[in-house]
């Protein structure tokens, strides 16, 4: 049984901002987070808010991680 979490607009914006600050493509972010490029795109555009807990956790961890050079 999967648990679902909601990604609010603030978190979606934070993901987009961090990705752009790192000059990272959606494909690169997908590799780092183990979340598909399509799902990431939908989240950034506000088209998807309810995700599996695993996806939410992975994105939360990515946001909290240090900026990689």
Coordinates of N, CA and C in Angstrom, one line a residue:
X1 N 0.8 -1.2 0.0 CA 0.0 0.0 0.0 C 0.9 1.3 0.0
X2 N 0.7 2.1 -1.0 CA 1.5 3.3 -1.1 C 0.9 4.4 -0.3
X3 N 1.8 5.3 0.2 CA 1.3 6.5 0.9 C 1.6 7.6 -0.1
X4 N 0.8 8.6 -0.1 CA 0.9 9.7 -1.0 C 1.1 11.0 -0.2
X5 N 1.8 11.9 -0.8 CA 2.1 13.2 -0.2 C 1.8 14.3 -1.2
X6 N 1.6 15.5 -0.7 CA 1.3 16.7 -1.6 C 2.5 17.6 -1.6
X7 N 2.8 17.9 -2.9 CA 3.9 18.9 -3.1 C 3.2 20.2 -3.3
X8 N 3.4 21.2 -2.4 CA 2.7 22.5 -2.6 C 3.5 23.4 -3.5
X9 N 2.9 24.5 -3.9 CA 3.5 25.4 -4.8 C 4.9 25.9 -4.4
X10 N 5.0 26.1 -3.1 CA 6.3 26.6 -2.5 C 7.4 25.6 -2.8
X11 N 7.1 24.3 -2.6 CA 8.1 23.3 -2.8 C 8.4 23.1 -4.3
X12 N 7.4 23.2 -5.1 CA 7.6 23.1 -6.6 C 8.5 24.2 -7.1
X13 N 8.2 25.4 -6.6 CA 9.1 26.6 -7.0 C 10.5 26.4 -6.5
X14 N 10.7 25.9 -5.3 CA 12.0 25.7 -4.7 C 12.8 24.7 -5.6
X15 N 12.1 23.6 -6.1 CA 12.8 22.6 -6.9 C 13.2 23.3 -8.2
X16 N 12.3 24.1 -8.8 CA 12.7 24.8 -10.1 C 13.8 25.7 -9.9
X17 N 13.8 26.5 -8.8 CA 14.8 27.5 -8.6 C 16.2 26.8 -8.4
X18 N 16.2 25.8 -7.5 CA 17.5 25.1 -7.3 C 18.0 24.4 -8.6
X19 N 17.1 23.8 -9.4 CA 17.6 23.2 -10.6 C 18.2 24.2 -11.5
X20 N 17.5 25.4 -11.7 CA 18.1 26.4 -12.5 C 19.3 27.0 -12.0
X21 N 19.5 27.2 -10.7 CA 20.7 27.7 -10.1 C 21.9 26.8 -10.4
X22 N 21.6 25.6 -10.5 CA 22.7 24.6 -10.8 C 22.9 24.4 -12.3
X23 N 22.1 25.1 -13.1 CA 22.2 24.9 -14.5 C 22.0 23.5 -14.9
X24 N 21.0 22.9 -14.3 CA 20.7 21.4 -14.5 C 19.5 21.2 -15.4
X25 N 19.6 20.2 -16.3 CA 18.4 19.9 -17.1 C 17.5 19.0 -16.2
X26 N 16.3 18.8 -16.7 CA 15.3 17.9 -16.0 C 15.9 16.5 -16.0
X27 N 16.5 16.1 -17.1 CA 17.1 14.8 -17.2 C 18.2 14.6 -16.2
X28 N 19.0 15.6 -16.0 CA 20.1 15.4 -14.9 C 19.5 15.4 -13.6
X29 N 18.5 16.2 -13.3 CA 17.8 16.1 -12.0 C 17.1 14.8 -11.8
X30 N 16.5 14.2 -12.9 CA 15.9 12.9 -12.8 C 16.9 11.9 -12.3
X31 N 18.1 11.9 -12.9 CA 19.1 10.9 -12.5 C 19.5 11.1 -11.0
X32 N 19.6 12.3 -10.6 CA 20.0 12.6 -9.2 C 18.9 12.2 -8.2
X33 N 17.7 12.4 -8.6 CA 16.6 12.1 -7.6 C 15.9 10.8 -7.8
X34 N 16.1 10.1 -8.9 CA 15.4 8.9 -9.2 C 13.9 9.1 -9.4
X35 N 13.6 10.2 -10.0 CA 12.2 10.6 -10.3 C 12.2 10.9 -11.8
X36 N 11.2 10.4 -12.5 CA 11.2 10.6 -14.0 C 11.2 12.1 -14.4
X37 N 11.8 12.3 -15.5 CA 11.8 13.7 -16.1 C 10.3 14.2 -16.3
X38 N 9.5 13.3 -16.7 CA 8.1 13.7 -17.0 C 7.4 14.1 -15.7
X39 N 7.6 13.4 -14.6 CA 7.0 13.7 -13.3 C 7.6 15.1 -12.8
X40 N 8.9 15.2 -12.9 CA 9.5 16.5 -12.5 C 9.0 17.7 -13.2
X41 N 8.8 17.5 -14.5 CA 8.2 18.6 -15.4 C 6.8 19.0 -14.9
X42 N 6.0 17.9 -14.7 CA 4.6 18.2 -14.2 C 4.6 18.9 -12.9
X43 N 5.5 18.5 -12.0 CA 5.6 19.1 -10.7 C 6.0 20.6 -10.8
X44 N 7.0 20.9 -11.6 CA 7.5 22.3 -11.8 C 6.4 23.2 -12.4
X45 N 5.6 22.6 -13.3 CA 4.5 23.3 -13.9 C 3.2 23.4 -13.1
X46 N 3.2 22.8 -12.0 CA 2.0 22.8 -11.1 C 0.9 21.9 -11.6
X47 N 1.3 20.9 -12.5 CA 0.3 20.0 -13.0 C 0.1 18.8 -12.2
X48 N 1.1 18.5 -11.3 CA 1.1 17.3 -10.5 C 1.4 17.7 -9.1
X49 N 0.6 17.4 -8.1 CA 0.9 17.8 -6.7 C 0.9 16.6 -5.8
X50 N 0.1 15.6 -6.1 CA 0.0 14.4 -5.3 C 1.0 13.3 -5.9
X51 N 2.0 12.9 -5.1 CA 3.0 12.0 -5.5 C 3.2 10.9 -4.4
X52 N 3.8 9.8 -4.8 CA 4.1 8.8 -3.8 C 5.1 9.3 -2.8
X53 N 5.0 8.8 -1.6 CA 5.9 9.2 -0.5 C 7.4 9.1 -0.9
X54 N 7.7 8.0 -1.6 CA 9.1 7.8 -2.1 C 9.6 9.0 -2.9
X55 N 8.7 9.5 -3.8 CA 9.1 10.6 -4.7 C 9.2 11.9 -3.8
X56 N 8.3 12.1 -2.9 CA 8.3 13.3 -2.1 C 9.6 13.3 -1.3
X57 N 9.9 12.1 -0.7 CA 11.2 12.0 0.1 C 12.4 12.3 -0.7
X58 N 12.5 11.7 -1.9 CA 13.6 11.9 -2.7 C 13.8 13.4 -3.1
X59 N 12.7 14.1 -3.4 CA 12.8 15.5 -3.8 C 13.1 16.4 -2.6
X60 N 12.6 16.0 -1.4 CA 12.9 16.8 -0.2 C 14.4 16.6 0.1
X61 N 14.9 15.4 0.0 CA 16.3 15.2 0.3 C 17.2 16.0 -0.7
X62 N 16.8 16.0 -2.0 CA 17.5 16.7 -3.0 C 17.6 18.2 -2.7
X63 N 16.4 18.7 -2.3 CA 16.3 20.2 -1.9 C 17.2 20.5 -0.7
X64 N 17.3 19.6 0.2 CA 18.1 19.9 1.4 C 19.6 19.6 1.2
X65 N 20.0 18.9 0.1 CA 21.4 18.6 -0.1 C 22.1 19.8 -0.5
X66 N 23.4 19.8 -0.2 CA 24.3 20.9 -0.6 C 24.4 21.0 -2.1
X67 N 24.6 22.2 -2.5 CA 24.8 22.5 -3.9 C 26.1 21.8 -4.4
X68 N 25.9 21.0 -5.4 CA 27.1 20.3 -5.9 C 27.8 21.1 -7.0
X69 N 29.1 21.1 -7.0 CA 29.8 21.8 -8.0 C 30.1 21.0 -9.2

